[in-house]
Coordinates of C-alpha atoms in Angstrom, one line a residue:
Chain A
X1 CA 0.0 0.0 0.0
X2 CA 1.3 3.3 -0.8
X3 CA 0.7 5.5 2.0
X4 CA 1.2 8.9 1.3
X5 CA 3.3 9.1 -1.6
X6 CA 0.8 10.9 -3.4
X7 CA 0.6 13.9 -4.7
X8 CA -0.3 16.5 -2.7
X9 CA -0.7 19.2 -4.9
X10 CA 0.6 22.3 -4.9
X11 CA 3.1 23.5 -3.3
X12 CA 6.3 23.5 -3.0
X13 CA 8.7 23.4 -0.6
X14 CA 8.8 23.5 3.0
X15 CA 6.0 25.5 3.1
X16 CA 3.4 26.7 4.9
X17 CA 1.4 24.0 6.2
X18 CA -0.2 23.6 9.2
X19 CA 0.9 20.7 11.0
X20 CA 3.6 20.7 9.0
X21 CA 6.2 19.2 9.5
X22 CA 8.3 18.5 6.8
X23 CA 11.2 20.5 6.2
X24 CA 13.5 21.3 3.7
X25 CA 14.8 23.9 1.6
X26 CA 15.0 23.3 -1.9
X27 CA 18.5 22.1 -1.3
X28 CA 19.8 20.4 -4.3
X29 CA 20.8 16.9 -3.3
X30 CA 24.4 17.5 -2.7
X31 CA 25.5 14.8 -0.4
X32 CA 24.6 11.4 -1.2
X33 CA 23.7 10.5 2.3
X34 CA 20.8 8.3 2.5
X35 CA 20.0 9.6 -0.8
X36 CA 21.2 6.9 -3.0
X37 CA 18.8 4.3 -2.1
X38 CA 16.1 4.1 -4.7
X39 CA 13.9 6.9 -3.7
X40 CA 10.8 5.2 -4.7
X41 CA 11.1 2.2 -2.5
X42 CA 11.9 4.1 0.5
X43 CA 9.3 6.5 0.9
X44 CA 6.3 5.3 2.6
X45 CA 7.0 3.7 5.9
X46 CA 4.0 1.6 5.6
X47 CA 5.4 -0.1 2.5
X48 CA 8.3 -1.5 4.4
X49 CA 6.3 -2.6 7.4
X50 CA 5.3 -6.2 7.8
X51 CA 1.9 -7.1 6.6
X52 CA 0.4 -7.6 10.0
X53 CA 1.2 -4.0 10.8
X54 CA -1.5 -2.9 8.3
X55 CA -3.4 0.0 9.6
X56 CA -6.6 1.1 7.8
X57 CA -6.3 4.7 6.7
X58 CA -8.5 7.1 8.6
X59 CA -10.1 10.0 7.0
X60 CA -11.5 13.2 8.3
X61 CA -15.0 13.5 6.9
X62 CA -14.8 17.3 6.9
X63 CA -11.8 17.2 4.6
X64 CA -13.5 14.7 2.3
X65 CA -16.7 16.7 2.1
X66 CA -14.8 19.9 1.4
X67 CA -12.8 18.3 -1.4
X68 CA -15.9 16.9 -3.1
X69 CA -17.5 20.3 -2.9
X70 CA -14.4 22.0 -4.1
X71 CA -14.2 19.7 -7.1
X72 CA -17.8 20.4 -8.1
X73 CA -17.1 24.2 -7.7
X74 CA -14.3 24.0 -10.2
X75 CA -16.7 22.4 -12.7
X76 CA -19.1 25.3 -12.1
X77 CA -16.2 27.7 -13.0
X78 CA -15.7 26.0 -16.3
X79 CA -19.1 25.1 -17.5
X80 CA -21.1 27.3 -17.3
X81 CA -18.8 30.1 -15.8
X82 CA -16.0 30.3 -18.3
X83 CA -18.2 29.4 -21.2
X84 CA -20.6 32.3 -20.6
X85 CA -17.9 34.7 -19.7
X86 CA -16.3 34.1 -23.1
X87 CA -19.5 33.5 -25.0
X88 CA -20.8 37.0 -24.0
X89 CA -17.7 38.6 -25.5
X90 CA -18.0 37.1 -29.0
X91 CA -20.5 38.0 -31.7
X92 CA -23.9 36.5 -31.7
X93 CA -23.0 34.2 -34.6
X94 CA -20.1 32.7 -32.7
X95 CA -21.8 32.3 -29.3
X96 CA -22.7 28.7 -29.7
X97 CA -19.3 27.7 -31.0
X98 CA -17.6 29.3 -28.0
X99 CA -20.0 27.4 -25.6
X100 CA -19.4 24.2 -27.5
X101 CA -15.7 24.5 -27.4
X102 CA -15.6 25.0 -23.7
X103 CA -18.0 22.1 -23.0
X104 CA -16.3 19.7 -25.4
X105 CA -12.8 20.5 -24.2
X106 CA -13.8 20.0 -20.6
X107 CA -15.2 16.6 -21.3
X108 CA -12.3 15.6 -23.6
X109 CA -9.7 16.4 -21.0
X110 CA -11.7 14.8 -18.3
X111 CA -11.6 11.5 -20.2
X112 CA -7.9 11.8 -21.1
X113 CA -7.1 12.6 -17.4
X114 CA -8.5 9.4 -16.2
X115 CA -7.0 7.4 -19.0
X116 CA -3.4 8.7 -18.7
X117 CA -3.3 12.3 -17.5
X118 CA -3.4 11.7 -13.8
X119 CA -0.6 9.1 -14.1
X120 CA 1.7 11.2 -16.1
X121 CA 1.2 14.2 -13.9
X122 CA 1.0 12.6 -10.5
X123 CA 3.1 9.5 -10.2
X124 CA 6.7 8.8 -9.9
X125 CA 8.8 9.2 -13.0
X126 CA 11.5 11.7 -13.7
X127 CA 11.6 15.4 -12.8
X128 CA 9.5 16.3 -15.9
X129 CA 7.0 13.6 -16.5
X130 CA 5.4 11.0 -14.2
X131 CA 5.1 7.4 -15.1
X132 CA 2.3 5.1 -16.4
X133 CA 1.6 3.1 -13.3
X134 CA -1.8 4.7 -12.7
X135 CA -3.3 4.5 -16.2
X136 CA -7.1 4.3 -15.8
X137 CA -6.6 5.3 -12.2
X138 CA -5.1 1.9 -11.6
X139 CA -4.2 1.5 -7.9
X140 CA -5.8 4.8 -7.0
X141 CA -9.1 3.6 -5.7
X142 CA -8.7 0.5 -3.3
X143 CA -5.7 -0.9 -1.6
X144 CA -5.2 -4.7 -1.2
X145 CA -7.4 -4.7 2.0
X146 CA -10.3 -3.1 0.2
X147 CA -9.9 0.3 1.8
X148 CA -9.6 3.5 -0.1
X149 CA -6.1 4.5 -1.0
X150 CA -4.9 7.4 1.0
X151 CA -3.5 10.5 -0.7
X152 CA -1.2 12.9 1.0
X153 CA -2.2 16.3 2.1
X154 CA 0.2 18.9 3.5
X155 CA 0.1 17.6 7.0
X156 CA 1.8 14.5 8.3
X157 CA -0.7 11.7 9.1
X158 CA -3.6 13.5 7.4
X159 CA -5.1 11.9 4.3
X160 CA -7.9 12.3 1.8
X161 CA -8.8 9.4 -0.5
X162 CA -6.4 9.7 -3.4
X163 CA -9.4 9.3 -5.7
X164 CA -10.9 12.7 -4.8
X165 CA -7.5 14.2 -5.3
X166 CA -7.4 12.7 -8.8
X167 CA -10.8 14.1 -9.6
X168 CA -10.1 17.5 -8.1
X169 CA -7.0 17.7 -10.3
X170 CA -9.1 16.5 -13.3
X171 CA -11.1 19.7 -13.1
X172 CA -7.9 21.8 -13.1
X173 CA -6.5 20.2 -16.2
X174 CA -9.9 20.6 -18.0
X175 CA -10.4 24.2 -17.2
X176 CA -6.8 25.1 -18.1
X177 CA -7.1 23.7 -21.6
X178 CA -10.5 25.4 -22.0
X179 CA -9.0 28.8 -21.0
X180 CA -7.0 28.9 -24.2
X181 CA -10.2 29.1 -26.2
X182 CA -10.4 32.8 -25.4
X183 CA -7.4 33.5 -27.7
X184 CA -8.6 31.6 -30.7
X185 CA -12.3 32.4 -30.5
X186 CA -14.3 33.2 -33.7
X187 CA -11.9 31.7 -36.3
X188 CA -10.3 28.3 -35.4
X189 CA -11.4 25.1 -36.9
X190 CA -13.2 22.9 -34.4
X191 CA -11.2 19.8 -35.5
X192 CA -8.0 21.7 -34.9
X193 CA -9.3 22.9 -31.5
X194 CA -9.7 19.4 -30.3
X195 CA -6.4 18.1 -31.7
X196 CA -4.6 21.1 -30.2
X197 CA -6.2 20.5 -26.9
X198 CA -5.1 16.8 -26.8
X199 CA -1.5 17.5 -27.8
X200 CA -1.0 20.6 -25.6
X201 CA -2.6 18.9 -22.6
X202 CA -0.2 16.0 -23.0
X203 CA 3.0 17.8 -23.6
X204 CA 2.5 21.1 -21.7
X205 CA -0.1 20.7 -19.0
X206 CA 0.9 17.3 -17.7
X207 CA 4.7 18.1 -17.4
X208 CA 4.0 21.5 -15.8
X209 CA 1.7 19.9 -13.2
X210 CA 4.3 17.2 -12.5
X211 CA 7.2 19.7 -12.3
X212 CA 5.4 22.1 -9.9
X213 CA 3.2 19.8 -7.8
X214 CA 4.6 16.3 -7.7
X215 CA 6.4 15.5 -4.5
X216 CA 6.6 12.5 -2.1
X217 CA 4.2 14.0 0.5
X218 CA 4.9 15.1 4.0
X219 CA 5.0 11.5 5.6
X220 CA 7.9 10.6 3.4
X221 CA 10.1 13.1 5.2
X222 CA 10.8 11.0 8.2
X223 CA 14.1 12.6 9.2
X224 CA 16.7 15.0 8.1
X225 CA 18.6 12.2 6.4
X226 CA 16.0 11.4 3.8
X227 CA 15.4 15.0 2.7
X228 CA 17.6 14.9 -0.4
X229 CA 16.4 11.5 -1.5
X230 CA 12.8 12.5 -1.2
X231 CA 13.3 15.9 -2.9
X232 CA 14.9 14.0 -5.8
X233 CA 11.7 12.2 -6.5
X234 CA 9.8 15.5 -6.9
X235 CA 9.1 17.5 -10.0
X236 CA 11.8 19.8 -11.2
X237 CA 10.3 23.1 -10.2
X238 CA 9.2 21.7 -6.9
X239 CA 12.8 20.9 -6.3
X240 CA 13.8 24.4 -7.0
X241 CA 11.3 25.5 -4.4
X242 CA 8.7 27.1 -6.6
X243 CA 5.6 28.3 -4.7
X244 CA 2.3 27.9 -6.6
X245 CA -0.6 27.4 -4.3
X246 CA -3.4 26.8 -6.8
X247 CA -2.0 27.1 -10.3
X248 CA -0.5 30.5 -11.3
X249 CA 2.2 28.8 -13.4
X250 CA 0.6 25.4 -14.1
X251 CA -2.8 26.8 -15.0
X252 CA -2.8 30.5 -15.9
X253 CA 0.6 31.3 -17.3
X254 CA 0.6 28.0 -19.1
X255 CA -2.8 28.6 -20.7
X256 CA -2.3 32.3 -21.4
X257 CA 1.0 31.8 -23.2
X258 CA -0.4 29.0 -25.3
X259 CA -3.3 31.3 -26.2
X260 CA -0.9 34.0 -27.5
X261 CA 1.0 31.6 -29.6
X262 CA -2.2 30.1 -31.1
X263 CA -3.6 33.5 -31.9
X264 CA -0.3 34.5 -33.6
X265 CA -0.5 31.4 -35.8
X266 CA -4.1 32.0 -36.7
X267 CA -3.8 35.6 -37.6
X268 CA -6.3 38.3 -37.0
X269 CA -10.1 37.9 -37.3
X270 CA -11.5 39.5 -40.5
X271 CA -13.7 41.9 -38.6
X272 CA -13.8 42.6 -35.0
X273 CA -17.1 43.6 -33.4
X274 CA -18.3 44.5 -29.9
X275 CA -19.3 41.8 -27.5
X276 CA -22.9 40.5 -28.1
X277 CA -24.0 40.2 -24.5
X278 CA -22.2 41.6 -21.6
X279 CA -25.0 40.4 -19.4
X280 CA -23.8 36.8 -20.2
X281 CA -20.2 37.8 -19.5
X282 CA -21.2 39.3 -16.1
X283 CA -23.0 36.1 -15.2
X284 CA -20.0 34.0 -16.4
X285 CA -17.5 36.1 -14.5
X286 CA -19.6 35.8 -11.3
X287 CA -19.8 32.1 -11.6
X288 CA -16.0 32.0 -12.1
X289 CA -15.6 34.0 -8.9
X290 CA -18.0 31.7 -7.0
X291 CA -16.4 28.5 -8.3
X292 CA -12.9 29.8 -7.7
X293 CA -13.4 29.3 -3.9
X294 CA -13.2 25.6 -4.8
X295 CA -10.2 26.1 -7.0
X296 CA -8.2 28.1 -4.4
X297 CA -9.3 27.0 -1.0
X298 CA -9.7 23.4 -2.3
X299 CA -6.0 23.4 -3.3
X300 CA -5.2 23.3 0.4
X301 CA -6.6 19.7 0.4
X302 CA -7.6 20.1 4.1
X303 CA -10.4 22.3 5.4
X304 CA -8.1 24.0 7.9
X305 CA -6.8 27.5 8.6
X306 CA -4.8 27.7 5.4
X307 CA -8.0 26.9 3.4
X308 CA -9.7 29.7 5.2
X309 CA -6.8 32.0 4.3
X310 CA -7.0 31.0 0.6
X311 CA -10.8 31.5 0.8
X312 CA -10.5 35.0 2.3
X313 CA -7.9 36.1 -0.2
X314 CA -10.0 34.9 -3.1
X315 CA -12.7 37.3 -1.9
X316 CA -10.6 40.3 -1.0
X317 CA -8.0 40.4 -3.7
X318 CA -10.7 39.9 -6.4
X319 CA -12.7 42.8 -5.2
X320 CA -9.5 45.0 -5.1
X321 CA -8.6 44.0 -8.6
X322 CA -12.1 44.5 -10.0
X323 CA -12.1 48.1 -8.6
X324 CA -8.5 48.7 -9.8
X325 CA -9.3 47.8 -13.4
X326 CA -12.6 49.7 -13.2
X327 CA -11.0 53.0 -11.9
X328 CA -8.0 52.7 -14.1
X329 CA -10.3 52.5 -17.1
X330 CA -12.5 55.3 -15.8
X331 CA -9.5 57.6 -15.4
X332 CA -7.8 56.7 -18.7
X333 CA -10.7 56.0 -21.0
X334 CA -13.4 58.1 -19.5
X335 CA -16.1 55.6 -18.5
X336 CA -16.5 53.0 -15.7
X337 CA -17.5 49.9 -17.6
X338 CA -19.1 46.6 -16.7
X339 CA -16.7 44.6 -18.9
X340 CA -13.9 46.4 -17.1
X341 CA -15.1 45.6 -13.6
X342 CA -15.7 41.9 -14.4
X343 CA -12.5 41.5 -16.3
X344 CA -10.7 43.1 -13.3
X345 CA -12.3 40.5 -11.1
X346 CA -11.0 37.7 -13.3
X347 CA -7.6 39.3 -13.4
X348 CA -7.6 39.4 -9.6
X349 CA -8.6 35.8 -9.3
X350 CA -5.8 34.8 -11.6
X351 CA -3.3 37.0 -9.7
X352 CA -4.2 35.6 -6.3
X353 CA -4.3 32.0 -7.4
X354 CA -0.6 31.2 -6.8
X355 CA -0.6 33.3 -3.7
X356 CA -3.9 32.6 -1.9
X357 CA -2.6 30.3 0.8
X358 CA 0.7 32.1 1.3
X359 CA 0.0 35.8 1.6
X360 CA -1.9 37.9 4.1
X361 CA -4.0 41.0 3.6
X362 CA -1.1 43.2 2.5
X363 CA -0.1 40.7 -0.1
X364 CA -3.7 40.3 -1.4
X365 CA -4.1 44.1 -1.6
X366 CA -1.0 44.6 -3.6
X367 CA -1.6 41.6 -5.8
X368 CA -5.1 42.8 -6.4
X369 CA -4.1 46.3 -7.4
X370 CA -1.1 45.1 -9.5
X371 CA -3.2 42.5 -11.4
X372 CA -6.1 44.8 -12.0
X373 CA -4.1 47.7 -13.3
X374 CA -1.5 45.7 -15.3
X375 CA -4.0 43.5 -17.0
X376 CA -6.0 46.6 -18.0
X377 CA -3.0 48.4 -19.3
X378 CA -1.9 45.3 -21.3
X379 CA -5.4 44.7 -22.8
X380 CA -6.0 48.4 -23.6
X381 CA -2.6 49.5 -24.9
X382 CA 0.1 46.9 -25.1
X383 CA -1.9 44.3 -27.0
X384 CA -2.4 46.7 -29.9
X385 CA 1.3 47.2 -30.2
X386 CA 1.9 43.4 -30.3
X387 CA -0.4 43.1 -33.2
X388 CA -1.7 39.7 -32.2
X389 CA -5.4 39.2 -32.1
X390 CA -5.8 37.4 -28.7
X391 CA -9.6 37.7 -29.1
X392 CA -10.8 37.5 -25.5
X393 CA -7.5 38.3 -23.8
X394 CA -6.5 34.8 -22.6
X395 CA -2.9 36.1 -22.5
X396 CA -3.7 39.6 -21.3
X397 CA -5.6 38.4 -18.3
X398 CA -4.3 34.9 -17.5
X399 CA -0.6 35.1 -18.4
X400 CA -0.1 38.7 -17.3
X401 CA -2.1 38.3 -14.1
X402 CA -0.5 34.9 -13.5
X403 CA 3.1 36.3 -13.9
X404 CA 2.3 39.1 -11.5
X405 CA 0.8 36.8 -9.0
X406 CA 3.5 34.2 -9.2
X407 CA 6.3 36.8 -8.6
X408 CA 4.5 38.7 -5.9
X409 CA 3.9 35.4 -4.1
X410 CA 7.6 35.2 -3.6
X411 CA 7.6 38.7 -2.0
X412 CA 4.5 38.5 0.1
X413 CA 4.8 35.0 1.6
X414 CA 7.2 36.8 3.9
X415 CA 5.8 36.9 7.4
X416 CA 7.2 40.4 7.9
X417 CA 4.7 41.4 5.1
X418 CA 1.8 39.5 6.6
X419 CA 2.5 36.3 4.8
X420 CA 2.3 32.7 6.0
X421 CA 6.0 32.1 5.8
X422 CA 7.6 28.7 5.6
X423 CA 6.7 26.1 8.3
X424 CA 9.2 23.3 8.5
X425 CA 10.3 20.4 10.7
X426 CA 13.2 22.5 11.7
X427 CA 15.7 19.9 10.8
X428 CA 17.8 22.2 8.7
X429 CA 17.0 25.5 10.2
X430 CA 14.3 27.5 11.9
X431 CA 10.8 26.1 11.9
X432 CA 9.3 29.3 10.6
X433 CA 10.7 31.9 8.3
X434 CA 11.3 33.4 4.9
X435 CA 14.1 33.7 2.5
X436 CA 14.2 36.5 -0.1
X437 CA 15.8 34.1 -2.6
X438 CA 12.2 32.9 -3.1
X439 CA 11.6 35.9 -5.4
X440 CA 14.3 34.7 -7.8
X441 CA 13.0 31.1 -7.7
X442 CA 9.5 32.5 -8.7
X443 CA 11.0 34.4 -11.6
X444 CA 12.9 31.4 -12.9
X445 CA 9.7 29.3 -12.6
X446 CA 7.7 31.8 -14.6
X447 CA 10.4 31.7 -17.2
X448 CA 10.2 27.9 -17.5
X449 CA 6.4 28.0 -17.7
X450 CA 6.5 30.6 -20.5
X451 CA 9.1 28.9 -22.6
X452 CA 7.7 25.4 -22.1
X453 CA 4.2 26.3 -23.0
X454 CA 5.1 28.5 -25.9
X455 CA 7.3 25.8 -27.4
X456 CA 4.7 23.1 -27.2
X457 CA 2.0 25.4 -28.5
X458 CA 4.1 26.5 -31.5
X459 CA 5.2 23.0 -32.5
X460 CA 1.6 21.8 -32.2
X461 CA 0.2 24.7 -34.3
X462 CA 2.9 24.1 -37.0
X463 CA 1.9 20.4 -37.1
X464 CA -1.8 21.2 -37.4
X465 CA -1.2 23.9 -39.9
X466 CA 0.3 21.5 -42.4
X467 CA -2.1 18.6 -41.7
X468 CA -5.8 19.4 -40.8
X469 CA -5.5 23.2 -41.1
X470 CA -6.1 25.6 -38.3
X471 CA -8.4 28.3 -39.6
X472 CA -11.9 28.2 -41.0
X473 CA -12.6 29.5 -44.5
X474 CA -13.3 33.2 -45.0
X475 CA -16.8 32.3 -45.9
X476 CA -17.3 30.3 -42.7
X477 CA -15.8 33.0 -40.6
X478 CA -18.2 35.6 -42.0
X479 CA -21.2 33.3 -41.7
X480 CA -20.2 32.6 -38.1
X481 CA -18.8 29.4 -36.6
X482 CA -22.2 28.5 -35.1
X483 CA -23.8 27.5 -38.4
X484 CA -20.6 26.8 -40.3
X485 CA -19.0 24.4 -37.8
X486 CA -21.9 23.2 -35.7
X487 CA -25.0 23.6 -37.8
X488 CA -26.9 25.3 -35.0
X489 CA -27.5 28.8 -33.7
X490 CA -27.4 30.0 -30.1
X491 CA -30.5 32.1 -30.6
X492 CA -33.5 31.3 -32.8
Chain B
X1 CA -54.4 59.7 -49.2
X2 CA -50.8 59.8 -48.1
X3 CA -48.4 57.5 -46.4
X4 CA -46.2 59.1 -43.8
X5 CA -42.9 57.4 -43.1
X6 CA -41.1 58.8 -40.1
X7 CA -37.7 57.9 -38.7
X8 CA -37.5 59.0 -35.0
X9 CA -35.4 58.5 -31.9
X10 CA -36.5 55.3 -30.1
X11 CA -37.3 57.1 -26.8
X12 CA -39.7 59.5 -28.6
X13 CA -42.1 56.7 -29.8
X14 CA -44.6 57.1 -27.0
X15 CA -44.8 60.8 -27.3
X16 CA -45.3 60.5 -31.1
X17 CA -48.0 57.8 -30.7
X18 CA -49.9 59.9 -28.3
X19 CA -49.7 63.1 -30.4
X20 CA -50.9 61.2 -33.5
X21 CA -53.8 59.7 -31.5
X22 CA -54.8 63.2 -30.4
X23 CA -55.1 64.5 -34.0
X24 CA -57.3 61.5 -34.9
X25 CA -54.9 59.0 -36.4
X26 CA -56.3 55.5 -36.0
X27 CA -53.4 53.2 -36.5
X28 CA -49.7 52.9 -37.4
X29 CA -46.9 50.3 -38.0
X30 CA -43.7 50.5 -36.0
X31 CA -40.4 48.9 -36.8
X32 CA -37.0 48.9 -35.0
X33 CA -34.4 49.9 -37.6
X34 CA -30.8 51.0 -37.8
X35 CA -29.3 53.7 -39.9
X36 CA -27.3 56.8 -40.2
X37 CA -27.6 60.4 -41.3
X38 CA -25.9 63.5 -40.1
X39 CA -25.6 62.2 -36.6
X40 CA -23.2 59.6 -37.9
X41 CA -22.3 56.8 -35.4
X42 CA -20.7 56.7 -32.1
X43 CA -17.8 54.8 -30.5
X44 CA -18.0 52.1 -27.8
X45 CA -15.1 51.0 -25.7
X46 CA -14.5 47.4 -24.7
X47 CA -11.4 46.6 -22.6
X48 CA -10.0 49.9 -23.8
X49 CA -10.5 49.1 -27.5
X50 CA -12.7 51.5 -29.5
X51 CA -15.4 50.2 -31.8
X52 CA -17.1 52.5 -34.1
X53 CA -20.8 51.9 -34.4
X54 CA -21.9 53.4 -37.7
X55 CA -25.6 52.4 -37.6
X56 CA -27.7 53.8 -34.8
X57 CA -30.9 52.3 -33.6
X58 CA -34.0 54.2 -34.7
X59 CA -37.7 53.7 -34.9
X60 CA -39.5 53.7 -38.2
X61 CA -43.2 54.7 -38.2
X62 CA -45.6 54.1 -41.1
X63 CA -48.9 55.9 -40.9
X64 CA -51.6 56.0 -43.6
X65 CA -53.7 59.2 -43.4
X66 CA -56.7 60.8 -45.1
X67 CA -56.0 64.0 -47.0
X68 CA -57.5 66.2 -44.4
X69 CA -55.3 64.8 -41.7
X70 CA -52.0 65.0 -43.5
X71 CA -50.8 68.3 -42.3
X72 CA -52.0 67.8 -38.7
X73 CA -50.2 64.4 -38.6
X74 CA -47.0 65.8 -39.9
X75 CA -47.1 68.6 -37.5
X76 CA -47.9 66.2 -34.6
X77 CA -44.9 64.0 -35.4
X78 CA -42.6 66.9 -35.9
X79 CA -43.5 68.5 -32.6
X80 CA -43.5 65.3 -30.6
X81 CA -40.3 63.9 -31.9
X82 CA -38.2 67.1 -31.8
X83 CA -35.4 67.4 -29.2
X84 CA -33.5 70.0 -31.2
X85 CA -30.4 67.7 -31.3
X86 CA -28.9 66.3 -34.3
X87 CA -30.4 62.8 -35.0
X88 CA -34.0 63.7 -34.4
X89 CA -35.0 62.0 -37.7
X90 CA -37.0 62.7 -40.8
X91 CA -40.6 62.5 -42.1
X92 CA -41.1 61.2 -45.7
X93 CA -44.5 61.6 -47.4
X94 CA -45.7 59.4 -50.3
X95 CA -48.8 59.2 -52.4
X96 CA -51.0 56.3 -51.4
X97 CA -52.9 54.9 -54.3
X98 CA -55.2 52.5 -52.7
X99 CA -56.2 50.9 -49.4
X100 CA -58.1 47.7 -48.7
X101 CA -59.4 46.5 -45.3
X102 CA -59.0 42.8 -45.5
X103 CA -61.8 41.9 -43.2
X104 CA -64.6 43.8 -45.0
X105 CA -63.2 44.5 -48.4
X106 CA -63.7 48.3 -47.9
X107 CA -61.4 50.5 -50.0
X108 CA -60.1 54.0 -50.1
X109 CA -60.6 56.5 -47.2
X110 CA -63.0 54.1 -45.6
X111 CA -60.3 51.5 -45.1
X112 CA -57.8 53.7 -43.4

């Protein structure tokens, strides 16, 4: 039985977690100490124990209930939240295609996740990709005694069924791929949309999730001697010490950068018209906000104080960012707009995502202002200079907001600035603290996410361009993708 | 008999309808239309990007009137629809050759 070596998500190193216990700096394994033993074998104490020592895993029902709720909330973010947010911003003749893309991508990635995605992201492999041991969630449901397999959280001795972790993460993968749709709206072939989604999910989402979030779990850190060996089994960016509470790099930068590359390959839309229903966009953005509590506070895996911190930041930073965009637009463009305030809210949600369980009120305030204002400035001014038609600002909101959030996380995790700091076992140093080197780690992590995603997206688009084609015909584009690609209209 | 076709600002519809009723007009047809004249369009801003809207929403009224009502009806529309701003609209007057009430078969003035 594999106690604990599962995948807790997020997070990186020694961090902030409650009972927490394990320690470690992102110390690169220098001395071979206990380290050379095969890391895999050694991890879970239960594995080595004699069979009669089997102890059935115990679960806290509050944690289980919260994780199921959080998983359903992330579904609410995606369909209908994201679908309506995007759908309202396109023209009436492309409404149905936007809704269809979001729904279809979510379902497609959900299936791929169960078949191989979970295994490649969240099982032992190398520092970039996991292995294939958990295909079809093999070994993730029951152990050999018929009990549910425990998955690690961030506290020693606290587990949730690994199965709910796998499904919680399913929703993350699915919404990430759907986010890219904002960039290619109104002109990409549906066939190419699906193929792109499969390839990019496999070669960009899965390794990013593995690199940032895969580690051996807190129980594997039994003493100072095994730290290097355990760290060596983790994903590359986790080993560096990257902090990403709920997906700034894995989800938002990853998707936003892919969107920009796809939009560059597709070229501009023939005509660009105003959104057809900001009422829909407002409903969509509001559902995103509501569902985001599952995304952010659920990423804590335990319904404890850090989940509450993430929850509160998801409320506060979002309101700050919404007002920041709103007022910046009012001052610079003359009118306070609905699309502005709801876009600001989404920018704030993106910005606070990597930071939500690490920063306090000061951090949330600064991240909210920075994300709201920067995303507005990017969408309103910088985008025009780039000359790339990122139709619904997948890059301008998700990548720009994600980069700001990821870097500021490294600043505001500092307890001196109201952050949660690092909580460790104290084997290698103080049990609580902060190191400003974190900021550089965050910057490097952002760089990896940008380059990795852009490369995969570019290669994929090249491949599709010379095979199935990427863009609909001029006639189909002017008729609208609803009828041309799906044979239906959103409104009759 | 004449057919009056008036293009007016949408928010003036109720005032125009009441004014026409007062002078004795019995019916009209109203359509939501878009168009441009001297008012030109306007710009809208979405995420800081400007979109020029060339065609503005207007209301088109069609009113068939008997010869003795023509001048009163034109005056009623003109007064009720006027704001003094550019974009108040226009009234076009056509000859109306024949009218038939479908239910009874009446023709001419009787059918209006």
